[in-house]
Amino acid sequence: MKSSTGETLVILVRHAEYELPYPADDSMRPLTQHGKKSVQILGKGLVKTLPPIHFEDTISYTRIIFTSPFRRAATTARLLSTQLNPIAGVHEVKELALQSPNVVEWSLKTIVANLGVESLVFVSHMPELNAIGQSLKTNLKLNLQMCEAVCLSISSNASGFWQVGTAQLLWKING
């Protein structure tokens, strides 16, 4: 299902608060109880802000959620999915992992492949989200706190193309 306006909303979400210290490797840090509650609050805010998508017999608030495979981001994404009910589910993507060298290239290809769908959610870490944000909107400097989200609007032109760097920043909310 394509958006009737040709607009795609790209929601960038920083993972929620995680346990410190944690003896295992960085990729295995779990969310704190406070972090889990913050995700529930953020999810409610996203549901109030995003337009509903009527898909078959269900209502969804996003097309798909992509997440870093790091535990704190993946848990944030799964908790958000219970409220956003993504049509295509939640997908862990190694390119969204912390210190991924391919995050911008992968995210731009993914966005271009989905131009015109209602919305896409990316759950990741601050350096990666900032890199994605700057590639979507020139001179954008994100300073997302844990469990915060921003929404950028991408509109394709009459030929179905979109110019890198021209997204519009619509809003920022937190959990």
mmCIF file of C-alpha atoms in Angstrom:
data_model
loop_
_atom_site.group_PDB
_atom_site.id
_atom_site.type_symbol
_atom_site.label_atom_id
_atom_site.label_comp_id
_atom_site.label_asym_id
_atom_site.label_seq_id
_atom_site.Cartn_x
_atom_site.Cartn_y
_atom_site.Cartn_z
ATOM 1 C CA MET A 1 0.000 0.000 0.000
ATOM 2 C CA LYS A 2 1.429 3.357 -1.047
ATOM 3 C CA SER A 3 0.761 6.652 0.692
ATOM 4 C CA SER A 4 -1.838 8.695 -1.156
ATOM 5 C CA THR A 5 0.293 11.829 -0.716
ATOM 6 C CA GLY A 6 3.572 10.341 -1.974
ATOM 7 C CA GLU A 7 5.046 11.247 1.408
ATOM 8 C CA THR A 8 7.033 8.815 3.534
ATOM 9 C CA LEU A 9 7.577 9.445 7.227
ATOM 10 C CA VAL A 10 10.937 8.271 8.556
ATOM 11 C CA ILE A 11 10.949 7.916 12.324
ATOM 12 C CA LEU A 12 14.362 7.652 13.995
ATOM 13 C CA VAL A 13 14.239 6.222 17.529
ATOM 14 C CA ARG A 14 17.089 6.018 19.993
ATOM 15 C CA HIS A 15 16.963 2.923 22.192
ATOM 16 C CA ALA A 16 15.756 3.212 25.784
ATOM 17 C CA GLU A 17 17.810 3.318 28.990
ATOM 18 C CA TYR A 18 19.944 0.218 29.567
ATOM 19 C CA GLU A 19 21.623 -1.438 32.536
ATOM 20 C CA LEU A 20 25.028 -0.186 33.660
ATOM 21 C CA PRO A 21 27.415 -1.703 34.438
ATOM 22 C CA TYR A 22 26.821 -4.910 32.586
ATOM 23 C CA PRO A 23 29.542 -7.584 32.575
ATOM 24 C CA ALA A 24 28.831 -9.048 29.120
ATOM 25 C CA ASP A 25 29.752 -7.419 25.849
ATOM 26 C CA ASP A 26 28.137 -4.140 24.827
ATOM 27 C CA SER A 27 25.683 -5.778 22.431
ATOM 28 C CA MET A 28 23.963 -7.664 25.264
ATOM 29 C CA ARG A 29 22.995 -4.808 27.604
ATOM 30 C CA PRO A 30 19.338 -5.174 28.672
ATOM 31 C CA LEU A 31 16.899 -2.332 29.224
ATOM 32 C CA THR A 32 16.193 -1.131 32.752
ATOM 33 C CA GLN A 33 12.626 -1.235 34.077
ATOM 34 C CA HIS A 34 12.560 2.539 33.674
ATOM 35 C CA GLY A 35 13.682 2.096 30.054
ATOM 36 C CA LYS A 36 10.854 -0.364 29.357
ATOM 37 C CA LYS A 37 8.297 2.041 30.857
ATOM 38 C CA SER A 38 9.733 4.868 28.741
ATOM 39 C CA VAL A 39 9.231 2.783 25.589
ATOM 40 C CA GLN A 40 5.561 2.286 26.504
ATOM 41 C CA ILE A 41 5.159 6.059 26.921
ATOM 42 C CA LEU A 42 6.955 6.720 23.619
ATOM 43 C CA GLY A 43 4.766 4.156 21.859
ATOM 44 C CA LYS A 44 1.603 5.872 23.114
ATOM 45 C CA GLY A 45 2.967 9.215 21.887
ATOM 46 C CA LEU A 46 3.760 7.759 18.465
ATOM 47 C CA VAL A 47 0.273 6.254 18.180
ATOM 48 C CA LYS A 48 -1.249 9.671 18.958
ATOM 49 C CA THR A 49 1.040 11.417 16.445
ATOM 50 C CA LEU A 50 1.247 9.035 13.480
ATOM 51 C CA PRO A 51 -1.715 8.695 11.131
ATOM 52 C CA PRO A 52 -3.268 5.216 11.302
ATOM 53 C CA ILE A 53 -2.839 2.868 8.372
ATOM 54 C CA HIS A 54 -5.872 0.740 7.584
ATOM 55 C CA PHE A 55 -4.531 -2.556 6.287
ATOM 56 C CA GLU A 56 -6.916 -5.435 5.670
ATOM 57 C CA ASP A 57 -8.770 -5.900 8.979
ATOM 58 C CA THR A 58 -6.182 -4.235 11.207
ATOM 59 C CA ILE A 59 -4.916 -0.795 12.060
ATOM 60 C CA SER A 60 -1.193 -0.170 11.986
ATOM 61 C CA TYR A 61 0.902 2.919 12.644
ATOM 62 C CA THR A 62 3.916 2.030 10.519
ATOM 63 C CA ARG A 63 4.881 -0.124 7.581
ATOM 64 C CA ILE A 64 7.966 -1.719 9.118
ATOM 65 C CA ILE A 65 10.408 -1.369 12.014
ATOM 66 C CA PHE A 66 14.120 -1.861 11.377
ATOM 67 C CA THR A 67 16.380 -2.249 14.404
ATOM 68 C CA SER A 68 19.954 -2.700 15.431
ATOM 69 C CA PRO A 69 20.593 -6.264 16.606
ATOM 70 C CA PHE A 70 22.032 -4.916 19.879
ATOM 71 C CA ARG A 71 19.770 -6.105 22.685
ATOM 72 C CA ARG A 72 18.833 -2.622 23.969
ATOM 73 C CA ALA A 73 17.689 -1.475 20.517
ATOM 74 C CA ALA A 74 15.998 -4.748 19.561
ATOM 75 C CA THR A 75 14.053 -4.800 22.842
ATOM 76 C CA THR A 76 13.022 -1.169 22.308
ATOM 77 C CA ALA A 77 11.802 -2.059 18.804
ATOM 78 C CA ARG A 78 9.853 -5.123 19.951
ATOM 79 C CA LEU A 79 8.166 -3.154 22.731
ATOM 80 C CA LEU A 80 7.239 -0.367 20.287
ATOM 81 C CA SER A 81 5.838 -2.925 17.859
ATOM 82 C CA THR A 82 3.169 -3.960 20.366
ATOM 83 C CA GLN A 83 1.641 -0.493 19.986
ATOM 84 C CA LEU A 84 2.625 0.432 16.418
ATOM 85 C CA ASN A 85 1.553 -2.941 14.968
ATOM 86 C CA PRO A 86 3.900 -2.736 11.948
ATOM 87 C CA ILE A 87 2.441 -4.257 8.798
ATOM 88 C CA ALA A 88 5.728 -5.926 7.803
ATOM 89 C CA GLY A 89 6.990 -6.628 11.343
ATOM 90 C CA VAL A 90 10.283 -5.930 13.102
ATOM 91 C CA HIS A 91 13.569 -6.736 11.384
ATOM 92 C CA GLU A 92 17.029 -6.789 12.960
ATOM 93 C CA VAL A 93 19.591 -5.344 10.552
ATOM 94 C CA LYS A 94 23.336 -5.510 11.151
ATOM 95 C CA GLU A 95 23.791 -2.191 9.309
ATOM 96 C CA LEU A 96 22.026 -0.422 12.215
ATOM 97 C CA ALA A 97 24.426 -1.853 14.810
ATOM 98 C CA LEU A 98 26.660 0.472 16.776
ATOM 99 C CA GLN A 99 29.700 1.563 14.727
ATOM 100 C CA SER A 100 28.358 0.158 11.473
ATOM 101 C CA PRO A 101 30.281 1.628 8.524
ATOM 102 C CA ASN A 102 27.390 0.984 6.102
ATOM 103 C CA VAL A 103 24.527 2.617 8.021
ATOM 104 C CA VAL A 104 23.974 5.601 5.701
ATOM 105 C CA GLU A 105 24.270 3.648 2.448
ATOM 106 C CA TRP A 106 21.927 0.906 3.704
ATOM 107 C CA SER A 107 19.350 3.308 5.154
ATOM 108 C CA LEU A 108 19.217 5.475 2.008
ATOM 109 C CA LYS A 109 18.765 2.404 -0.202
ATOM 110 C CA THR A 110 16.025 1.146 2.128
ATOM 111 C CA ILE A 111 14.230 4.493 2.140
ATOM 112 C CA VAL A 112 14.442 4.870 -1.650
ATOM 113 C CA ALA A 113 13.116 1.312 -2.086
ATOM 114 C CA ASN A 114 10.140 2.274 0.105
ATOM 115 C CA LEU A 115 9.388 5.786 -1.198
ATOM 116 C CA GLY A 116 5.682 6.440 -0.959
ATOM 117 C CA VAL A 117 4.909 3.949 1.805
ATOM 118 C CA GLU A 118 3.341 5.512 4.883
ATOM 119 C CA SER A 119 6.179 5.263 7.388
ATOM 120 C CA LEU A 120 9.377 3.485 8.326
ATOM 121 C CA VAL A 121 10.862 3.272 11.834
ATOM 122 C CA PHE A 122 14.590 2.890 12.516
ATOM 123 C CA VAL A 123 15.634 1.981 16.083
ATOM 124 C CA SER A 124 19.326 2.347 16.697
ATOM 125 C CA HIS A 125 22.118 4.201 18.504
ATOM 126 C CA MET A 126 22.932 7.904 18.561
ATOM 127 C CA PRO A 127 25.924 7.941 16.150
ATOM 128 C CA GLU A 128 24.030 5.913 13.545
ATOM 129 C CA LEU A 129 20.790 7.900 13.918
ATOM 130 C CA ASN A 130 22.699 11.162 13.583
ATOM 131 C CA ALA A 131 24.387 9.909 10.390
ATOM 132 C CA ILE A 132 21.025 8.849 8.931
ATOM 133 C CA GLY A 133 19.410 12.141 9.943
ATOM 134 C CA GLN A 134 22.184 14.210 8.353
ATOM 135 C CA SER A 135 21.881 12.241 5.119
ATOM 136 C CA LEU A 136 18.131 12.915 5.015
ATOM 137 C CA LYS A 137 18.203 16.601 5.957
ATOM 138 C CA THR A 138 21.267 18.721 5.287
ATOM 139 C CA ASN A 139 22.705 20.376 8.430
ATOM 140 C CA LEU A 140 20.474 18.373 10.775
ATOM 141 C CA LYS A 141 22.204 17.677 14.088
ATOM 142 C CA LEU A 142 20.274 15.210 16.187
ATOM 143 C CA ASN A 143 20.826 15.157 19.903
ATOM 144 C CA LEU A 144 18.419 12.408 20.857
ATOM 145 C CA GLN A 145 18.258 11.351 24.460
ATOM 146 C CA MET A 146 17.488 7.729 25.245
ATOM 147 C CA CYS A 147 13.964 6.786 24.169
ATOM 148 C CA GLU A 148 13.402 9.857 21.998
ATOM 149 C CA ALA A 149 12.167 9.917 18.427
ATOM 150 C CA VAL A 150 12.194 12.358 15.539
ATOM 151 C CA CYS A 151 10.068 12.262 12.427
ATOM 152 C CA LEU A 152 11.282 13.387 9.026
ATOM 153 C CA SER A 153 9.036 13.712 5.999
ATOM 154 C CA ILE A 154 10.290 12.689 2.570
ATOM 155 C CA SER A 155 8.280 13.608 -0.506
ATOM 156 C CA SER A 156 9.000 12.316 -3.959
ATOM 157 C CA ASN A 157 8.596 14.630 -6.935
ATOM 158 C CA ALA A 158 6.240 14.064 -9.873
ATOM 159 C CA SER A 159 8.734 11.635 -11.400
ATOM 160 C CA GLY A 160 8.840 9.577 -8.198
ATOM 161 C CA PHE A 161 12.305 10.728 -7.153
ATOM 162 C CA TRP A 162 13.503 12.249 -3.919
ATOM 163 C CA GLN A 163 16.554 14.455 -3.436
ATOM 164 C CA VAL A 164 18.950 13.416 -0.657
ATOM 165 C CA GLY A 165 19.185 16.070 2.039
ATOM 166 C CA THR A 166 15.742 17.597 1.472
ATOM 167 C CA ALA A 167 13.639 15.867 4.130
ATOM 168 C CA GLN A 168 11.579 18.043 6.464
ATOM 169 C CA LEU A 169 11.861 17.700 10.238
ATOM 170 C CA LEU A 170 8.284 17.401 11.534
ATOM 171 C CA TRP A 171 8.505 16.651 15.243
ATOM 172 C CA LYS A 172 10.441 15.203 18.166
ATOM 173 C CA ILE A 173 8.915 13.303 21.092
ATOM 174 C CA ASN A 174 10.249 11.373 24.062
ATOM 175 C CA GLY A 175 9.251 8.484 26.244
#
